[in-house]
C-alpha cells in the first residue's frame, strides 16, 4: 500500500534510466506591460480569477508530470519566494520546486545564461514563463521532442503552437497581438520562419501593416522540400521543450535577449550551425500566456468558462483554497459571501470569500476578490477587482482593474480601461477618464527608458528591494524616494485633486505608449471604430492575400527564386539604416552609459532582427559616420576633410568590427561611391583623400581597393569618375606593391 | 519489533519509545506489544502513553501522511477516474491510516472514527463530485462502529467498574454512548435481506468477535483491555479488507445475475460504457444470443469503445447517435446502463444523456435497469444535482477552441457563445425500474433500506 505514494505520476522514459522531467519557469516577464501594478507586486503573483498566475503554471507543470521545476526570480524575488512557501509549492511530493534568484538579469536571455552557469538543468526541459495558463499534457510533446533528438542532434527546440481562427481581428481582440506568420515544413513540422508581427516586446518602430506582410524565405528553406506551409492560423503558446543546447546557445550568443525575438530568429537565420526548431500543434487542450492586460481579461474569462479544466475556480489548487461553488451561468460564489436581496450577479462572475454586496448593486462579467465591500446601487461590469477593495455607493465601474486595498468613493466613475494600483483612493463623484493608470508610486521619469533595450532593465526595480530603483535616480525632490518611509509624507497631500478627485490618493501616470497601446492592451473592449478599421483592413488583406497566394505558389514551384519585393525591402533598408545611425549617434553624442561595445551588440542584434549581413551593417555604419562628419560645421571642403578624418580616426574601430573580409570592404567602397554620388555631393571632390584615410587606418585593405579598381575598369564613363579621381592613389599602391615584390625577390 | 524503549529518569513516569525505522511502526499490532512490555509500570502508564502517542504520531505519520497527500492531490487534479478505482484506493488508504494509528486504551473507536473522519473529509473536499470517496469513508466508519459495538457491549460492566480511574469522565460518557449504540443496534430490526439471503453479511464478522470477547474475559483486567484494543483494530482492518474484496468482485457479482434478466433474442439498449455493463453483457452472452444497441455517449464517445469490445466477443452490436435513442427505443426490450452514483432517494447520477434515455424508455414502457455496486450507494439526498453534484468539464471536449475563438466572450463586449459540458445527468427514481447490485436486484424504493444496512445514521452527514 505504501509504495503507491512513491510512484511518479508519469513515466517519461521507461526504457532508459529514469530522467526526471525538468522545467524552467521564468517568474519575471522582463517587460512592463503591467505597470504600474508590477512596481509593487511581480506579475506572476497577480491574481487571475483570485489565484496567483504562477499557481496556474505550477499546477499545470505538476499535473503534466514535471518532477523538478526551477523558478527563476528577478524582480520582487522575495515576494515570489514567500508565496511559494505559503502556497506549499515547496513541499509537494513528486514535484520539487527550486528558486533561483538573480538581481542583475534584465532579460530572458540573461536568465537562461544564469541558469546555465548554475548547471542545474541536466537534460531536456520545458521552458515556460510564469504567466502561462494551460492544461495541455506534456507527455506527447516531450516524447516527440526526445525521439526527434535521437535522430537529429540539431533539433534543439520544440515550440508548442495552437490552432485558432485565422483572423487578425480575433488575435487583436483576444490577446492584443498581431497575427503570427510562420512558415512550416508540413512533413517534418520544422519551423522555417517566424514573424510575430507587431512585437509584443514593444518595438513600435517596427510597424507592420497587418494587411501587407512580407515573408522572405531563405533559399535553403525551399531546397529539398516539396512544399512549405505558410500559416497565419497558429497561436504561439510560449511553451518550449528545449534541449540543453538551448542554454549553451544563449551563452554563446551573449547578445540574445528575448527568446522569440533574438533566439528563434537567430537560430532560423543562422545556417552555419544548422540548429532546427520544430513545432508541435495542440488540438483541444488549452494554452495561453497572459502577456498584457487584454490577455489577462480574456484568459480570466476562459478560466471562468472552464476551458482550463481542471484549473477552474471551484477546484482548489495551489494557493487557491477558498471553496468556490459553481452555479448556473458560470457564476462562482465563495462561502461567506453576503449578497443583499436586491443585488444582481450576472453571468460569468466570481465572488471571493467574505465579500459583501449592497442593495441594488449589479455585477456583470466581473471577478471580485476576497473581503471586498461593495456599497449600494453600484454598477460593475467587466471589472477585475482584487482583494479588500472598498467601493462605495453609486459608483460605476466599467472594464477596469482595481488592485488590493483600493477605495472608490461615493459616486465615482471608472471609465473603461482604467487601472487602479494598490491602495489608490478615488475621490467622491470623480470621473476617471478611460485608459488612465493610477498608482501610489509616482511614474518613473522617461530618461532611463529612452533606450529600447533598457525597457527590460527596470522591470527589476522592486519596491524596497532593488537598490537602484528608478525613483532614486530622478532628482526630483518629491519623488526622491518612494520607499516605505516617504510614503507617509506623501499622504499628507501632495496628490493632485484633478487627477484623482478630492480626498483621493495616487498619481496618475501620463500615457507613454500613446493611444495605440491604450486600446490594444487594456482590459476594455476594443472600441467599435477600431474593430471597423480592422475588419476593413482584413477585407483589403483578403484581396491581397488572394494575389499573394498565387505569388506564393509560383515561388514555391520555382523553389528558391529570390523573393524580395523591391519596394518593401527598400523601406526596410531605410529603417535599418536609421536604426544603426541612431544607435551610433547615441554613442557619438556621448549619451551617458553608452559604450562602444554596446553599440556593437546593438547593431549585431539589429542585424539579426532585420536579417542583414555584416556588409550591410558596415555600410550603414559608414553612412552614419559620413553623416556625422557632414553634420560638423564646415565652410570649405578642406574643413570637411579634416572633420571626416577626425570621425574616421575616432570611430573607425567600429567599422572594422563589421568588416569580415575584403568582400565587405569592397561593399563599403561601393557604398562610399553611392554616398558621394547621391546623398552627399560634398564628399565627391574628396573621394580619393578619404579613400587614403580609410587605407591608412586599416579599414580598407589594398586588396579591396584593387578589386574595386578592377571591377570599375570596364564600367561606363560616368561610373569611373571616382576611379579616375583616385587614379594616382591606386597607382601609388600598385607601385608600392611592386616594390614589395621586388624587395622580396631580392 | 526493532524499536528501542527506554525509561527516562528526568521525567518520572514518562516513557520514551524510540523507533529506529518508521516503516516498522506501520505493522499493525506493534504498538500493542510495546505497551505489553511496559505494563508493569501500571499507574504511570496512561500518562506516558499519551506522550508516546504524540511522538508516535510524528514518527509514523510521514509515511502515511505522504500517501494521503498524494491521493488527495490526485483526486484534486482529477487524475483518479472511475468510481470503482476511486473506491478501492480510498479503502486501501483508510486501511493504511488505521493500521498506522496508535490507539489509547480507552475510547479507541472514537479515536479511529476521528482519524478516519479527518482524512475522509480531506479526500471528500478534494473531489466532492466523486461520491464513491464519501461512501467508502462512511462504510469504514460503519465498520468501526459495528466492531466497536460488538466488542464493547459485553464488556460494558467491566469498563464501568473502573470509574475511579483518572479518565473516568471520558470513559463513562463513552461507555454511555457505547451502550446507547448497542441498544440502538439491538432495537434495529435485523435486515430483511440478511434474513432472506444465506450470504453472510460481509460487514459483520459474525463469529470472531464473540469468541475473542469470551477469550479475553478469562484474562486479567489489563490483559482484557489490551486484547480488546488489539481486536478492534484487527477486526476493522479485516472488515476493510473484506470490503476491498467485495469491490474487487463486484463486477462478477453483478454479472452473475445477467442470465436472469437477459433473455433469448432480446434487444438491449445502452449508452456509453461501463465495466460492469461489459461483464454483464458478456456473461449473458455465454448462454443467450441477443442484440445490443449502443448510443455513443457524446462527448466522450465511450460507446464506440464498448461496441468494439462487444464485437470482438461476437455480440451483435449497433451503434447509434445519442439523438437517435428515441427512434430506436420502440424496438428495444430493455435498457441496461451503468451509473456513477445512486442517491438515497433512488435517484441516479449517470453519464450525461441518460435522463433522455430514461424518459424515452418510460414513454415506451421499456424497463430501465441500472447496474450499480453497493459502493455507489450514497446516503445523501440529491439537492440541485445538476450543478452541485455535477462536474462541468472543459468545453474543449465538445468544440474546438480554435473554431470558436472568434465568437467567444472576447474584448469586443458583444454577445458571445457559451459552451457547457456537464458530465452527469440526474435520473429521478420514478424512471428507474430496477437496480442490480452485487447483493441482488432492488427497487428504487428499497434503496433507503440498503443505505441503513451499509451506513450508520451518524455518518450520513459528515463534518
JSON list of N, CA and C in Angstrom, two decimals, chain A residues 32-33 35-36 204 414-419 431-439 442-446 449 499 507-522 524 527 529-530:
[
{"chain": "A", "resi": 32, "resn": "UNK", "atom": "N", "xyz": [7.12, 45.56, -19.33]},
{"chain": "A", "resi": 32, "resn": "UNK", "atom": "CA", "xyz": [6.46, 46.50, -18.44]},
{"chain": "A", "resi": 32, "resn": "UNK", "atom": "C", "xyz": [4.98, 46.64, -18.73]},
{"chain": "A", "resi": 33, "resn": "UNK", "atom": "N", "xyz": [4.43, 45.60, -19.32]},
{"chain": "A", "resi": 33, "resn": "UNK", "atom": "CA", "xyz": [3.04, 45.70, -19.74]},
{"chain": "A", "resi": 33, "resn": "UNK", "atom": "C", "xyz": [2.09, 45.93, -18.58]},
{"chain": "A", "resi": 35, "resn": "UNK", "atom": "N", "xyz": [2.70, 47.55, -15.77]},
{"chain": "A", "resi": 35, "resn": "UNK", "atom": "CA", "xyz": [2.95, 48.69, -14.90]},
{"chain": "A", "resi": 35, "resn": "UNK", "atom": "C", "xyz": [1.70, 49.55, -14.87]},
{"chain": "A", "resi": 36, "resn": "UNK", "atom": "N", "xyz": [1.38, 50.23, -13.82]},
{"chain": "A", "resi": 36, "resn": "UNK", "atom": "CA", "xyz": [2.16, 50.39, -12.59]},
{"chain": "A", "resi": 36, "resn": "UNK", "atom": "C", "xyz": [1.98, 49.28, -11.57]},
{"chain": "A", "resi": 204, "resn": "UNK", "atom": "N", "xyz": [8.04, 49.59, -31.30]},
{"chain": "A", "resi": 204, "resn": "UNK", "atom": "CA", "xyz": [7.00, 50.30, -32.01]},
{"chain": "A", "resi": 204, "resn": "UNK", "atom": "C", "xyz": [7.48, 50.83, -33.35]},
{"chain": "A", "resi": 414, "resn": "UNK", "atom": "N", "xyz": [-15.40, 54.93, -12.98]},
{"chain": "A", "resi": 414, "resn": "UNK", "atom": "CA", "xyz": [-14.19, 54.48, -13.68]},
{"chain": "A", "resi": 414, "resn": "UNK", "atom": "C", "xyz": [-14.58, 54.15, -15.11]},
{"chain": "A", "resi": 415, "resn": "UNK", "atom": "N", "xyz": [-14.00, 54.87, -16.03]},
{"chain": "A", "resi": 415, "resn": "UNK", "atom": "CA", "xyz": [-14.29, 54.61, -17.45]},
{"chain": "A", "resi": 415, "resn": "UNK", "atom": "C", "xyz": [-13.52, 53.38, -17.92]},
{"chain": "A", "resi": 416, "resn": "UNK", "atom": "N", "xyz": [-13.87, 52.82, -19.07]},
{"chain": "A", "resi": 416, "resn": "UNK", "atom": "CA", "xyz": [-13.21, 51.58, -19.50]},
{"chain": "A", "resi": 416, "resn": "UNK", "atom": "C", "xyz": [-11.69, 51.73, -19.58]},
{"chain": "A", "resi": 417, "resn": "UNK", "atom": "N", "xyz": [-11.00, 50.67, -19.20]},
{"chain": "A", "resi": 417, "resn": "UNK", "atom": "CA", "xyz": [-9.56, 50.62, -19.36]},
{"chain": "A", "resi": 417, "resn": "UNK", "atom": "C", "xyz": [-8.77, 51.22, -18.22]},
{"chain": "A", "resi": 418, "resn": "UNK", "atom": "N", "xyz": [-9.44, 51.62, -17.15]},
{"chain": "A", "resi": 418, "resn": "UNK", "atom": "CA", "xyz": [-8.72, 52.24, -16.03]},
{"chain": "A", "resi": 418, "resn": "UNK", "atom": "C", "xyz": [-8.00, 51.16, -15.22]},
{"chain": "A", "resi": 419, "resn": "UNK", "atom": "N", "xyz": [-6.81, 51.48, -14.75]},
{"chain": "A", "resi": 419, "resn": "UNK", "atom": "CA", "xyz": [-6.10, 50.60, -13.85]},
{"chain": "A", "resi": 419, "resn": "UNK", "atom": "C", "xyz": [-5.84, 51.36, -12.56]},
{"chain": "A", "resi": 431, "resn": "UNK", "atom": "N", "xyz": [-14.71, 61.43, -11.95]},
{"chain": "A", "resi": 431, "resn": "UNK", "atom": "CA", "xyz": [-14.73, 60.53, -13.10]},
{"chain": "A", "resi": 431, "resn": "UNK", "atom": "C", "xyz": [-13.31, 60.32, -13.60]},
{"chain": "A", "resi": 432, "resn": "UNK", "atom": "N", "xyz": [-12.87, 59.09, -13.56]},
{"chain": "A", "resi": 432, "resn": "UNK", "atom": "CA", "xyz": [-11.53, 58.79, -14.05]},
{"chain": "A", "resi": 432, "resn": "UNK", "atom": "C", "xyz": [-11.63, 58.52, -15.54]},
{"chain": "A", "resi": 433, "resn": "UNK", "atom": "N", "xyz": [-10.90, 59.26, -16.35]},
{"chain": "A", "resi": 433, "resn": "UNK", "atom": "CA", "xyz": [-11.03, 59.08, -17.80]},
{"chain": "A", "resi": 433, "resn": "UNK", "atom": "C", "xyz": [-10.52, 57.71, -18.25]},
{"chain": "A", "resi": 434, "resn": "UNK", "atom": "N", "xyz": [-10.96, 57.32, -19.43]},
{"chain": "A", "resi": 434, "resn": "UNK", "atom": "CA", "xyz": [-10.63, 56.00, -19.95]},
{"chain": "A", "resi": 434, "resn": "UNK", "atom": "C", "xyz": [-9.12, 55.82, -20.06]},
{"chain": "A", "resi": 435, "resn": "UNK", "atom": "N", "xyz": [-8.68, 54.61, -19.86]},
{"chain": "A", "resi": 435, "resn": "UNK", "atom": "CA", "xyz": [-7.29, 54.16, -20.02]},
{"chain": "A", "resi": 435, "resn": "UNK", "atom": "C", "xyz": [-6.32, 54.82, -19.04]},
{"chain": "A", "resi": 436, "resn": "UNK", "atom": "N", "xyz": [-6.81, 55.44, -17.97]},
{"chain": "A", "resi": 436, "resn": "UNK", "atom": "CA", "xyz": [-5.89, 56.04, -17.01]},
{"chain": "A", "resi": 436, "resn": "UNK", "atom": "C", "xyz": [-5.25, 54.95, -16.17]},
{"chain": "A", "resi": 437, "resn": "UNK", "atom": "N", "xyz": [-4.03, 55.24, -15.76]},
{"chain": "A", "resi": 437, "resn": "UNK", "atom": "CA", "xyz": [-3.37, 54.33, -14.83]},
{"chain": "A", "resi": 437, "resn": "UNK", "atom": "C", "xyz": [-2.99, 55.13, -13.60]},
{"chain": "A", "resi": 438, "resn": "UNK", "atom": "N", "xyz": [-3.47, 54.71, -12.46]},
{"chain": "A", "resi": 438, "resn": "UNK", "atom": "CA", "xyz": [-3.24, 55.48, -11.24]},
{"chain": "A", "resi": 438, "resn": "UNK", "atom": "C", "xyz": [-2.55, 54.59, -10.22]},
{"chain": "A", "resi": 439, "resn": "UNK", "atom": "N", "xyz": [-1.50, 55.13, -9.62]},
{"chain": "A", "resi": 439, "resn": "UNK", "atom": "CA", "xyz": [-0.72, 54.34, -8.67]},
{"chain": "A", "resi": 439, "resn": "UNK", "atom": "C", "xyz": [-0.27, 55.22, -7.52]},
{"chain": "A", "resi": 442, "resn": "UNK", "atom": "N", "xyz": [4.87, 57.20, -7.86]},
{"chain": "A", "resi": 442, "resn": "UNK", "atom": "CA", "xyz": [4.94, 58.16, -8.96]},
{"chain": "A", "resi": 442, "resn": "UNK", "atom": "C", "xyz": [5.57, 57.51, -10.18]},
{"chain": "A", "resi": 443, "resn": "UNK", "atom": "N", "xyz": [5.24, 58.06, -11.31]},
{"chain": "A", "resi": 443, "resn": "UNK", "atom": "CA", "xyz": [5.76, 57.48, -12.55]},
{"chain": "A", "resi": 443, "resn": "UNK", "atom": "C", "xyz": [7.24, 57.75, -12.66]},
{"chain": "A", "resi": 444, "resn": "UNK", "atom": "N", "xyz": [8.03, 56.74, -12.94]},
{"chain": "A", "resi": 444, "resn": "UNK", "atom": "CA", "xyz": [9.45, 56.99, -13.13]},
{"chain": "A", "resi": 444, "resn": "UNK", "atom": "C", "xyz": [9.67, 57.88, -14.35]},
{"chain": "A", "resi": 445, "resn": "UNK", "atom": "N", "xyz": [10.69, 58.69, -14.32]},
{"chain": "A", "resi": 445, "resn": "UNK", "atom": "CA", "xyz": [10.91, 59.58, -15.46]},
{"chain": "A", "resi": 445, "resn": "UNK", "atom": "C", "xyz": [11.33, 58.77, -16.67]},
{"chain": "A", "resi": 446, "resn": "UNK", "atom": "N", "xyz": [11.17, 59.39, -17.79]},
{"chain": "A", "resi": 446, "resn": "UNK", "atom": "CA", "xyz": [11.36, 58.67, -19.04]},
{"chain": "A", "resi": 446, "resn": "UNK", "atom": "C", "xyz": [12.83, 58.40, -19.34]},
{"chain": "A", "resi": 449, "resn": "UNK", "atom": "N", "xyz": [14.25, 54.99, -19.71]},
{"chain": "A", "resi": 449, "resn": "UNK", "atom": "CA", "xyz": [13.66, 54.02, -20.63]},
{"chain": "A", "resi": 449, "resn": "UNK", "atom": "C", "xyz": [13.70, 54.55, -22.06]},
{"chain": "A", "resi": 499, "resn": "UNK", "atom": "N", "xyz": [-6.40, 64.88, -10.67]},
{"chain": "A", "resi": 499, "resn": "UNK", "atom": "CA", "xyz": [-6.09, 63.54, -11.20]},
{"chain": "A", "resi": 499, "resn": "UNK", "atom": "C", "xyz": [-6.97, 62.48, -10.56]},
{"chain": "A", "resi": 507, "resn": "UNK", "atom": "N", "xyz": [-1.06, 58.89, -7.90]},
{"chain": "A", "resi": 507, "resn": "UNK", "atom": "CA", "xyz": [-0.55, 59.67, -9.02]},
{"chain": "A", "resi": 507, "resn": "UNK", "atom": "C", "xyz": [-1.13, 59.11, -10.30]},
{"chain": "A", "resi": 508, "resn": "UNK", "atom": "N", "xyz": [-1.55, 59.99, -11.17]},
{"chain": "A", "resi": 508, "resn": "UNK", "atom": "CA", "xyz": [-1.97, 59.48, -12.47]},
{"chain": "A", "resi": 508, "resn": "UNK", "atom": "C", "xyz": [-0.75, 59.45, -13.36]},
{"chain": "A", "resi": 509, "resn": "UNK", "atom": "N", "xyz": [-0.54, 58.33, -13.95]},
{"chain": "A", "resi": 509, "resn": "UNK", "atom": "CA", "xyz": [0.61, 58.19, -14.84]},
{"chain": "A", "resi": 509, "resn": "UNK", "atom": "C", "xyz": [0.25, 58.76, -16.18]},
{"chain": "A", "resi": 510, "resn": "UNK", "atom": "N", "xyz": [1.19, 59.52, -16.75]},
{"chain": "A", "resi": 510, "resn": "UNK", "atom": "CA", "xyz": [0.92, 60.02, -18.10]},
{"chain": "A", "resi": 510, "resn": "UNK", "atom": "C", "xyz": [1.04, 58.84, -19.04]},
{"chain": "A", "resi": 511, "resn": "UNK", "atom": "N", "xyz": [0.34, 58.95, -20.14]},
{"chain": "A", "resi": 511, "resn": "UNK", "atom": "CA", "xyz": [0.35, 57.82, -21.06]},
{"chain": "A", "resi": 511, "resn": "UNK", "atom": "C", "xyz": [1.61, 57.89, -21.88]},
{"chain": "A", "resi": 512, "resn": "UNK", "atom": "N", "xyz": [2.37, 56.84, -21.78]},
{"chain": "A", "resi": 512, "resn": "UNK", "atom": "CA", "xyz": [3.62, 56.88, -22.55]},
{"chain": "A", "resi": 512, "resn": "UNK", "atom": "C", "xyz": [3.51, 56.11, -23.85]},
{"chain": "A", "resi": 513, "resn": "UNK", "atom": "N", "xyz": [2.72, 55.08, -23.82]},
{"chain": "A", "resi": 513, "resn": "UNK", "atom": "CA", "xyz": [2.65, 54.23, -25.00]},
{"chain": "A", "resi": 513, "resn": "UNK", "atom": "C", "xyz": [1.85, 54.84, -26.14]},
{"chain": "A", "resi": 514, "resn": "UNK", "atom": "N", "xyz": [1.24, 55.98, -25.89]},
{"chain": "A", "resi": 514, "resn": "UNK", "atom": "CA", "xyz": [0.42, 56.56, -26.95]},
{"chain": "A", "resi": 514, "resn": "UNK", "atom": "C", "xyz": [-0.92, 55.87, -27.00]},
{"chain": "A", "resi": 515, "resn": "UNK", "atom": "N", "xyz": [-1.81, 56.41, -27.76]},
{"chain": "A", "resi": 515, "resn": "UNK", "atom": "CA", "xyz": [-3.18, 55.90, -27.77]},
{"chain": "A", "resi": 515, "resn": "UNK", "atom": "C", "xyz": [-3.26, 54.51, -28.37]},
{"chain": "A", "resi": 516, "resn": "UNK", "atom": "N", "xyz": [-2.35, 54.23, -29.25]},
{"chain": "A", "resi": 516, "resn": "UNK", "atom": "CA", "xyz": [-2.34, 52.92, -29.90]},
{"chain": "A", "resi": 516, "resn": "UNK", "atom": "C", "xyz": [-2.28, 51.81, -28.85]},
{"chain": "A", "resi": 517, "resn": "UNK", "atom": "N", "xyz": [-1.29, 51.92, -27.97]},
{"chain": "A", "resi": 517, "resn": "UNK", "atom": "CA", "xyz": [-1.11, 50.91, -26.93]},
{"chain": "A", "resi": 517, "resn": "UNK", "atom": "C", "xyz": [-2.34, 50.85, -26.02]},
{"chain": "A", "resi": 518, "resn": "UNK", "atom": "N", "xyz": [-2.91, 52.01, -25.76]},
{"chain": "A", "resi": 518, "resn": "UNK", "atom": "CA", "xyz": [-4.03, 52.10, -24.84]},
{"chain": "A", "resi": 518, "resn": "UNK", "atom": "C", "xyz": [-5.12, 51.08, -25.14]},
{"chain": "A", "resi": 519, "resn": "UNK", "atom": "N", "xyz": [-5.67, 51.19, -26.31]},
{"chain": "A", "resi": 519, "resn": "UNK", "atom": "CA", "xyz": [-6.81, 50.32, -26.59]},
{"chain": "A", "resi": 519, "resn": "UNK", "atom": "C", "xyz": [-6.37, 48.91, -26.89]},
{"chain": "A", "resi": 520, "resn": "UNK", "atom": "N", "xyz": [-5.16, 48.79, -27.40]},
{"chain": "A", "resi": 520, "resn": "UNK", "atom": "CA", "xyz": [-4.68, 47.48, -27.79]},
{"chain": "A", "resi": 520, "resn": "UNK", "atom": "C", "xyz": [-4.50, 46.55, -26.59]},
{"chain": "A", "resi": 521, "resn": "UNK", "atom": "N", "xyz": [-3.93, 47.08, -25.55]},
{"chain": "A", "resi": 521, "resn": "UNK", "atom": "CA", "xyz": [-3.54, 46.21, -24.44]},
{"chain": "A", "resi": 521, "resn": "UNK", "atom": "C", "xyz": [-4.30, 46.50, -23.15]},
{"chain": "A", "resi": 522, "resn": "UNK", "atom": "N", "xyz": [-5.49, 47.01, -23.23]},
{"chain": "A", "resi": 522, "resn": "UNK", "atom": "CA", "xyz": [-6.19, 47.27, -21.97]},
{"chain": "A", "resi": 522, "resn": "UNK", "atom": "C", "xyz": [-7.31, 46.25, -21.80]},
{"chain": "A", "resi": 524, "resn": "UNK", "atom": "N", "xyz": [-10.31, 46.97, -21.43]},
{"chain": "A", "resi": 524, "resn": "UNK", "atom": "CA", "xyz": [-11.55, 47.46, -22.01]},
{"chain": "A", "resi": 524, "resn": "UNK", "atom": "C", "xyz": [-11.80, 46.80, -23.36]},
{"chain": "A", "resi": 527, "resn": "UNK", "atom": "N", "xyz": [-12.56, 49.38, -28.97]},
{"chain": "A", "resi": 527, "resn": "UNK", "atom": "CA", "xyz": [-13.58, 50.34, -29.42]},
{"chain": "A", "resi": 527, "resn": "UNK", "atom": "C", "xyz": [-14.14, 49.96, -30.78]},
{"chain": "A", "resi": 529, "resn": "UNK", "atom": "N", "xyz": [-14.91, 51.61, -33.40]},
{"chain": "A", "resi": 529, "resn": "UNK", "atom": "CA", "xyz": [-14.31, 52.12, -34.66]},
{"chain": "A", "resi": 529, "resn": "UNK", "atom": "C", "xyz": [-13.05, 51.36, -35.01]},
{"chain": "A", "resi": 530, "resn": "UNK", "atom": "N", "xyz": [-12.33, 50.91, -33.97]},
{"chain": "A", "resi": 530, "resn": "UNK", "atom": "CA", "xyz": [-11.11, 50.14, -34.24]},
{"chain": "A", "resi": 530, "resn": "UNK", "atom": "C", "xyz": [-11.47, 48.80, -34.87]}
]
